[in-house]
Amino acid sequence: MAAMQALYYTPASKLNSFVSQQLQSCREWKEEVLQVVQTVEQFLRHERFYGEEELDREVRVLKVVKVGSLGNGTVLRSTREVELVAFLSCFRSFQEEARYHKAILRMMREKVQYCQDLQWLRLGDLRVCKGVPHALAFTIQTKVTMELITVRIIPAYRVLGPSELRITSQLPPEIYVSLIEACGAPGNFSPSFSELQRNFVKYRPTKLKSLLRLVKHWYQQHVENGCPKANLPPIYALELLTIYAWEMGTQKEENFMLDEGFTTVMELLREYKFICIYWTKHYTFQNPVIEDCVRKQFIKKRPIILDPVDPTHNVAEGYRWDIVAQRARQCLKQDCCYNNREPVPSWEVKFS
């Protein structure tokens, strides 16, 4: 039975096996994908970008970071997308990033188009795709299985140095003050904090990553696939919601019941109009500028899921959560949320 059909026919007691057998990526496939990604990373690190009149300086890539599911360790077997953040030397502030972002994408596009190493990987569908923020996207093929992989590259300002990345608690408040004062569209500057976003998920217990894979699989197969044109929430919003459910529902217990966690997430999605989630790991309310920014977020329409590393970004804002809630209600009626004809109990989690 195909994985997209199997979830709703899998009893709750079998969800652990479902994740390990059908969702977890095999080592060989992962190594093959990482091999082609390495080719892209090498191109970025060794290339120099010139040619735009409005940007009169050499542009070098300072660092390349794998983000998304491949970077945080929750990749699904069905995943065919890779996201990279390229930190560039030409961005010296958030304002400069906003000013030169489109110019950089044009320069990158031209260089990628003529890269011989990428041509050998059957480079195709090269384009600048709109989003928050805009990114350069293209497809390449893996060398052995010849599978098409979509790569997205997002240029970003490197605001965090090695010392900030070693910090496990609050960042210096001036970093967030400069972010807030830059007045960018919500989420536009989040890639500058992508390493912290990745680490927020990456260093979680193995069992929680299984729950994240299960939720993402459900979302891809039973929400996104059925509504390809709808403005649906990003997968990152569901990852954060799932982590919150685990933290609040189990007090960060590493050995929990997967079916209970999955049912809890579905119930939270069903009641999305009451969700208000935030963390104070990297920023607090002690600075008045940060406090004012966050409190303005709190008075907005629910759901609210603040990015734990970017207080300007409610990752839940402006999407069709009503569709997600409707699909969650359907899911709660399926075998995956029942054991011996009894509904799986959920964790006690505060909605806001």
Tab-separated table of C-alpha atoms in Angstrom:
chain	number	residue	atom	x	y	z
A	1	MET	CA	0.000	0.000	0.000
A	2	ALA	CA	1.407	3.402	-0.939
A	3	ALA	CA	2.548	5.619	1.912
A	4	MET	CA	0.099	8.379	0.946
A	5	GLN	CA	-2.784	5.945	1.447
A	6	ALA	CA	-1.291	3.891	4.261
A	7	LEU	CA	-1.372	6.453	7.069
A	8	TYR	CA	-5.155	6.545	7.395
A	9	TYR	CA	-5.264	2.737	7.381
A	10	THR	CA	-2.522	2.328	9.971
A	11	PRO	CA	-3.687	1.671	13.558
A	12	ALA	CA	-2.266	4.107	16.082
A	13	SER	CA	-0.276	1.317	17.727
A	14	LYS	CA	1.640	0.785	14.448
A	15	LEU	CA	2.691	4.397	13.832
A	16	ASN	CA	6.258	3.829	15.046
A	17	SER	CA	6.725	1.125	12.418
A	18	PHE	CA	5.051	3.291	9.792
A	19	VAL	CA	7.564	6.090	10.357
A	20	SER	CA	10.633	3.851	10.379
A	21	GLN	CA	9.604	1.729	7.388
A	22	GLN	CA	7.884	4.262	5.134
A	23	LEU	CA	8.997	7.776	6.025
A	24	GLN	CA	12.587	7.679	7.215
A	25	SER	CA	15.061	8.187	4.393
A	26	CYS	CA	17.615	5.469	3.720
A	27	ARG	CA	21.310	6.222	4.180
A	28	GLU	CA	22.206	5.545	0.527
A	29	TRP	CA	19.636	8.024	-0.797
A	30	LYS	CA	20.707	10.676	1.691
A	31	GLU	CA	24.367	10.271	0.733
A	32	GLU	CA	23.503	10.583	-2.951
A	33	VAL	CA	21.558	13.802	-2.387
A	34	LEU	CA	24.318	15.227	-0.208
A	35	GLN	CA	26.790	14.482	-2.985
A	36	VAL	CA	24.992	16.676	-5.519
A	37	VAL	CA	24.337	19.342	-2.888
A	38	GLN	CA	28.074	19.405	-2.229
A	39	THR	CA	28.612	20.294	-5.894
A	40	VAL	CA	26.298	23.292	-5.488
A	41	GLU	CA	28.010	24.337	-2.262
A	42	GLN	CA	31.460	24.160	-3.868
A	43	PHE	CA	30.268	26.302	-6.767
A	44	LEU	CA	28.942	28.934	-4.371
A	45	ARG	CA	32.049	28.991	-2.188
A	46	HIS	CA	34.504	29.336	-5.071
A	47	GLU	CA	32.544	31.736	-7.274
A	48	ARG	CA	32.913	35.525	-7.371
A	49	PHE	CA	29.988	37.634	-8.516
A	50	TYR	CA	30.352	40.875	-10.481
A	51	GLY	CA	28.475	42.827	-13.111
A	52	GLU	CA	25.674	44.797	-11.467
A	53	GLU	CA	26.058	48.575	-11.722
A	54	GLU	CA	24.134	49.203	-8.516
A	55	LEU	CA	26.465	46.890	-6.581
A	56	ASP	CA	29.994	48.190	-7.085
A	57	ARG	CA	31.873	45.601	-5.039
A	58	GLU	CA	33.022	42.007	-5.293
A	59	VAL	CA	30.575	39.526	-3.861
A	60	ARG	CA	31.857	36.418	-2.108
A	61	VAL	CA	29.965	33.644	-0.379
A	62	LEU	CA	31.112	33.573	3.244
A	63	LYS	CA	29.237	30.452	4.271
A	64	VAL	CA	26.637	28.019	2.940
A	65	VAL	CA	24.131	26.405	5.306
A	66	LYS	CA	21.788	23.500	4.613
A	67	VAL	CA	18.403	24.376	6.078
A	68	GLY	CA	14.938	22.835	5.924
A	69	SER	CA	14.398	19.143	6.591
A	70	LEU	CA	17.757	18.068	5.159
A	71	GLY	CA	19.537	20.447	7.506
A	72	ASN	CA	17.551	19.768	10.676
A	73	GLY	CA	17.475	15.977	10.423
A	74	THR	CA	13.770	15.413	9.702
A	75	VAL	CA	13.956	14.703	5.972
A	76	LEU	CA	11.277	12.410	4.541
A	77	ARG	CA	11.930	9.588	2.105
A	78	SER	CA	9.739	11.391	-0.430
A	79	THR	CA	11.620	14.705	-0.146
A	80	ARG	CA	13.061	16.006	-3.398
A	81	GLU	CA	13.829	19.558	-2.307
A	82	VAL	CA	16.959	21.099	-0.820
A	83	GLU	CA	17.220	24.597	0.617
A	84	LEU	CA	20.519	26.434	1.056
A	85	VAL	CA	21.224	29.808	2.634
A	86	ALA	CA	24.261	31.626	1.223
A	87	PHE	CA	25.726	34.310	3.483
A	88	LEU	CA	27.299	37.018	1.318
A	89	SER	CA	30.111	39.505	1.869
A	90	CYS	CA	28.266	42.379	0.165
A	91	PHE	CA	25.520	42.582	2.796
A	92	ARG	CA	26.680	44.733	5.719
A	93	SER	CA	23.251	45.388	7.202
A	94	PHE	CA	19.645	44.272	6.872
A	95	GLN	CA	18.965	47.420	4.844
A	96	GLU	CA	21.681	46.521	2.330
A	97	GLU	CA	20.288	43.031	2.006
A	98	ALA	CA	16.874	44.454	1.139
A	99	ARG	CA	18.424	46.902	-1.333
A	100	TYR	CA	20.596	44.405	-3.226
A	101	HIS	CA	18.660	41.149	-2.855
A	102	LYS	CA	17.179	41.118	-6.367
A	103	ALA	CA	20.461	42.218	-7.966
A	104	ILE	CA	22.293	39.368	-6.248
A	105	LEU	CA	19.734	36.850	-7.491
A	106	ARG	CA	20.225	38.073	-11.063
A	107	MET	CA	24.010	37.747	-10.728
A	108	MET	CA	23.727	34.270	-9.224
A	109	ARG	CA	21.331	33.163	-11.930
A	110	GLU	CA	23.782	34.155	-14.654
A	111	LYS	CA	26.677	32.318	-12.993
A	112	VAL	CA	24.647	29.163	-12.312
A	113	GLN	CA	23.465	29.077	-15.917
A	114	TYR	CA	27.029	28.597	-17.199
A	115	CYS	CA	28.455	26.425	-14.409
A	116	GLN	CA	29.902	23.315	-16.078
A	117	ASP	CA	29.691	21.132	-12.959
A	118	LEU	CA	25.974	21.863	-12.651
A	119	GLN	CA	25.444	21.320	-16.389
A	120	TRP	CA	26.797	17.792	-15.923
A	121	LEU	CA	24.065	17.251	-13.323
A	122	ARG	CA	21.408	18.123	-15.942
A	123	LEU	CA	20.755	21.644	-14.685
A	124	GLY	CA	17.205	22.721	-15.528
A	125	ASP	CA	14.238	24.952	-14.697
A	126	LEU	CA	16.502	27.807	-13.566
A	127	ARG	CA	14.400	30.668	-12.217
A	128	VAL	CA	13.979	33.283	-9.530
A	129	CYS	CA	10.985	32.243	-7.466
A	130	LYS	CA	8.959	34.707	-5.455
A	131	GLY	CA	8.586	34.106	-1.770
A	132	VAL	CA	9.536	35.392	1.655
A	133	PRO	CA	12.221	36.130	0.658
A	134	HIS	CA	12.804	35.577	-3.074
A	135	ALA	CA	15.173	32.718	-3.937
A	136	LEU	CA	17.044	31.227	-6.876
A	137	ALA	CA	15.704	27.792	-7.796
A	138	PHE	CA	16.739	25.077	-10.243
A	139	THR	CA	16.696	21.317	-10.687
A	140	ILE	CA	19.612	18.886	-10.905
A	141	GLN	CA	19.815	15.096	-11.067
A	142	THR	CA	21.412	12.647	-8.682
A	143	LYS	CA	24.211	10.686	-10.322
A	144	VAL	CA	23.100	7.095	-9.697
A	145	THR	CA	19.298	7.059	-9.494
A	146	MET	CA	18.907	10.088	-11.824
A	147	GLU	CA	16.247	11.586	-9.564
A	148	LEU	CA	15.364	15.248	-9.991
A	149	ILE	CA	16.187	17.405	-6.981
A	150	THR	CA	14.955	20.984	-6.660
A	151	VAL	CA	17.515	23.313	-5.090
A	152	ARG	CA	16.599	26.708	-3.622
A	153	ILE	CA	19.331	29.226	-2.769
A	154	ILE	CA	18.543	32.192	-0.525
A	155	PRO	CA	21.123	35.017	-0.218
A	156	ALA	CA	21.370	36.442	3.308
A	157	TYR	CA	23.175	38.936	5.533
A	158	ARG	CA	25.468	37.206	8.018
A	159	VAL	CA	24.453	38.919	11.239
A	160	LEU	CA	25.554	36.061	13.518
A	161	GLY	CA	29.217	35.308	13.981
A	162	PRO	CA	30.771	32.223	15.635
A	163	SER	CA	30.380	33.728	19.123
A	164	GLU	CA	26.617	34.303	18.720
A	165	LEU	CA	26.104	30.803	17.336
A	166	ARG	CA	27.725	29.320	20.434
A	167	ILE	CA	25.202	31.080	22.627
A	168	THR	CA	22.451	28.749	23.824
A	169	SER	CA	20.276	31.451	25.378
A	170	GLN	CA	19.594	35.107	24.550
A	171	LEU	CA	21.394	36.868	21.725
A	172	PRO	CA	22.709	40.415	22.212
A	173	PRO	CA	19.572	42.608	22.072
A	174	GLU	CA	21.174	45.038	19.611
A	175	ILE	CA	20.953	42.333	16.924
A	176	TYR	CA	17.181	42.236	17.259
A	177	VAL	CA	16.895	46.004	17.596
A	178	SER	CA	18.655	46.398	14.232
A	179	LEU	CA	16.346	43.751	12.752
A	180	ILE	CA	13.222	45.516	14.013
A	181	GLU	CA	14.442	48.941	12.891
A	182	ALA	CA	15.144	47.608	9.385
A	183	CYS	CA	11.340	47.409	8.946
A	184	GLY	CA	11.431	44.596	6.407
A	185	ALA	CA	8.429	42.490	5.441
A	186	PRO	CA	7.865	39.791	8.097
A	187	GLY	CA	10.186	36.868	7.426
A	188	ASN	CA	12.321	38.608	4.803
A	189	PHE	CA	15.361	38.655	7.081
A	190	SER	CA	14.745	35.312	8.813
A	191	PRO	CA	17.408	33.526	6.684
A	192	SER	CA	20.018	35.553	8.588
A	193	PHE	CA	19.015	33.450	11.598
A	194	SER	CA	18.701	30.185	9.662
A	195	GLU	CA	21.428	28.400	11.631
A	196	LEU	CA	19.507	29.002	14.852
A	197	GLN	CA	16.256	27.945	13.162
A	198	ARG	CA	17.930	24.730	12.049
A	199	ASN	CA	19.422	24.069	15.485
A	200	PHE	CA	16.051	24.659	17.165
A	201	VAL	CA	14.886	21.434	15.495
A	202	LYS	CA	18.146	19.569	14.829
A	203	TYR	CA	19.144	18.845	18.424
A	204	ARG	CA	15.796	17.430	19.511
A	205	PRO	CA	15.254	13.813	20.653
A	206	THR	CA	14.964	11.097	18.010
A	207	LYS	CA	11.374	10.298	18.989
A	208	LEU	CA	10.322	13.916	18.508
A	209	LYS	CA	11.871	13.863	15.036
A	210	SER	CA	9.716	10.813	14.286
A	211	LEU	CA	6.650	12.821	15.299
A	212	LEU	CA	7.809	15.718	13.118
A	213	ARG	CA	8.190	13.367	10.147
A	214	LEU	CA	4.723	11.944	10.741
A	215	VAL	CA	3.105	15.387	10.919
A	216	LYS	CA	4.961	16.572	7.807
A	217	HIS	CA	3.995	13.450	5.879
A	218	TRP	CA	0.343	13.940	6.828
A	219	TYR	CA	0.539	17.603	5.815
A	220	GLN	CA	2.127	16.910	2.433
A	221	GLN	CA	-0.125	14.014	1.465
A	222	HIS	CA	-3.460	14.983	2.984
A	223	VAL	CA	-3.373	18.794	2.886
A	224	GLU	CA	-0.920	20.155	0.302
A	225	ASN	CA	-1.550	17.520	-2.364
A	226	GLY	CA	-5.284	18.157	-2.245
A	227	CYS	CA	-4.993	21.963	-2.359
A	228	PRO	CA	-2.089	22.828	-4.684
A	229	LYS	CA	-3.269	26.411	-5.308
A	230	ALA	CA	-4.278	27.322	-1.754
A	231	ASN	CA	-2.151	29.695	0.331
A	232	LEU	CA	-1.256	27.097	2.943
A	233	PRO	CA	1.009	27.588	5.988
A	234	PRO	CA	4.716	26.777	5.597
A	235	ILE	CA	5.908	23.455	6.965
A	236	TYR	CA	8.052	25.372	9.474
A	237	ALA	CA	4.865	26.558	11.211
A	238	LEU	CA	3.761	22.956	11.722
A	239	GLU	CA	7.212	21.982	12.961
A	240	LEU	CA	7.048	24.709	15.606
A	241	LEU	CA	3.507	23.747	16.592
A	242	THR	CA	4.588	20.113	16.987
A	243	ILE	CA	7.601	21.042	19.123
A	244	TYR	CA	5.378	23.229	21.305
A	245	ALA	CA	2.866	20.399	21.752
A	246	TRP	CA	5.669	18.054	22.856
A	247	GLU	CA	7.246	20.584	25.232
A	248	MET	CA	3.958	21.478	26.914
A	249	GLY	CA	2.320	18.062	26.749
A	250	THR	CA	5.198	15.910	28.019
A	251	GLN	CA	7.465	18.433	29.797
A	252	LYS	CA	10.109	17.481	27.195
A	253	GLU	CA	9.948	13.760	27.945
A	254	GLU	CA	12.035	11.858	25.379
A	255	ASN	CA	10.087	8.600	25.621
A	256	PHE	CA	6.478	9.371	24.741
A	257	MET	CA	3.634	7.743	22.833
A	258	LEU	CA	3.838	8.722	19.167
A	259	ASP	CA	0.104	8.281	18.596
A	260	GLU	CA	-0.723	10.610	21.491
A	261	GLY	CA	1.614	13.258	20.106
A	262	PHE	CA	0.110	13.008	16.629
A	263	THR	CA	-3.444	13.215	17.960
A	264	THR	CA	-2.500	16.240	20.066
A	265	VAL	CA	-1.129	18.095	17.034
A	266	MET	CA	-4.296	17.343	15.064
A	267	GLU	CA	-6.431	18.696	17.904
A	268	LEU	CA	-4.345	21.867	18.092
A	269	LEU	CA	-4.732	22.364	14.339
A	270	ARG	CA	-8.470	21.869	14.653
A	271	GLU	CA	-8.587	24.708	17.213
A	272	TYR	CA	-6.201	27.002	15.328
A	273	LYS	CA	-8.177	30.155	16.176
A	274	PHE	CA	-6.920	29.959	19.771
A	275	ILE	CA	-3.227	29.304	19.101
A	276	CYS	CA	-0.665	31.764	20.475
A	277	ILE	CA	2.833	30.283	20.709
A	278	TYR	CA	6.175	31.904	21.374
A	279	TRP	CA	9.549	31.152	22.949
A	280	THR	CA	11.962	33.371	24.886
A	281	LYS	CA	15.118	31.335	24.316
A	282	HIS	CA	16.858	33.850	22.050
A	283	TYR	CA	15.037	37.095	22.877
A	284	THR	CA	13.269	38.454	25.947
A	285	PHE	CA	11.029	41.386	26.800
A	286	GLN	CA	13.710	43.202	28.815
A	287	ASN	CA	14.638	45.456	25.893
A	288	PRO	CA	11.812	47.992	25.257
A	289	VAL	CA	12.157	47.841	21.454
A	290	ILE	CA	11.875	44.036	21.433
A	291	GLU	CA	9.056	44.091	23.995
A	292	ASP	CA	7.047	46.577	21.923
A	293	CYS	CA	7.545	44.491	18.767
A	294	VAL	CA	6.402	41.251	20.410
A	295	ARG	CA	3.426	42.814	22.186
A	296	LYS	CA	2.218	44.206	18.855
A	297	GLN	CA	2.323	40.657	17.521
A	298	PHE	CA	0.203	39.400	20.426
A	299	ILE	CA	-2.745	41.669	19.603
A	300	LYS	CA	-3.022	40.324	16.074
A	301	LYS	CA	-5.521	37.745	14.890
A	302	ARG	CA	-4.861	34.127	15.854
A	303	PRO	CA	-3.158	31.830	15.092
A	304	ILE	CA	0.119	33.293	16.307
A	305	ILE	CA	3.297	31.218	16.089
A	306	LEU	CA	6.293	33.492	16.579
A	307	ASP	CA	9.548	32.339	15.077
A	308	PRO	CA	11.746	31.469	18.099
A	309	VAL	CA	14.697	33.286	16.494
A	310	ASP	CA	12.877	36.206	14.799
A	311	PRO	CA	10.367	38.189	16.891
A	312	THR	CA	9.189	40.146	13.832
A	313	HIS	CA	7.832	37.043	12.126
A	314	ASN	CA	4.544	35.351	12.935
A	315	VAL	CA	5.013	32.294	10.720
A	316	ALA	CA	1.285	31.513	10.942
A	317	GLU	CA	-0.031	34.841	9.658
A	318	GLY	CA	-2.082	35.128	6.480
A	319	TYR	CA	-2.596	31.480	5.549
A	320	ARG	CA	-5.587	29.174	5.005
A	321	TRP	CA	-5.599	27.503	8.390
A	322	ASP	CA	-9.281	26.728	7.911
A	323	ILE	CA	-8.311	24.167	5.260
A	324	VAL	CA	-5.701	22.637	7.558
A	325	ALA	CA	-8.237	22.464	10.401
A	326	GLN	CA	-10.790	20.752	8.186
A	327	ARG	CA	-8.226	18.106	7.160
A	328	ALA	CA	-7.165	17.662	10.797
A	329	ARG	CA	-10.777	16.945	11.750
A	330	GLN	CA	-10.889	14.287	9.032
A	331	CYS	CA	-7.638	12.783	10.274
A	332	LEU	CA	-8.938	12.450	13.832
A	333	LYS	CA	-11.621	10.076	12.490
A	334	GLN	CA	-9.097	7.734	10.838
A	335	ASP	CA	-7.475	4.532	12.092
A	336	CYS	CA	-4.212	6.349	12.858
A	337	CYS	CA	-5.967	8.148	15.722
A	338	TYR	CA	-7.696	5.044	17.108
A	339	ASN	CA	-6.606	1.986	19.072
A	340	ASN	CA	-9.037	-0.926	19.364
A	341	ARG	CA	-11.869	1.368	18.275
A	342	GLU	CA	-11.056	3.798	21.070
A	343	PRO	CA	-9.814	7.313	20.252
A	344	VAL	CA	-6.201	7.902	21.211
A	345	PRO	CA	-5.924	10.228	24.233
A	346	SER	CA	-4.182	13.547	23.671
A	347	TRP	CA	-1.836	15.534	25.866
A	348	GLU	CA	-3.021	18.451	27.925
A	349	VAL	CA	-1.668	21.503	26.116
A	350	LYS	CA	-2.613	25.126	26.686
A	351	PHE	CA	-3.788	26.766	23.487
A	352	SER	CA	-2.452	30.216	24.354
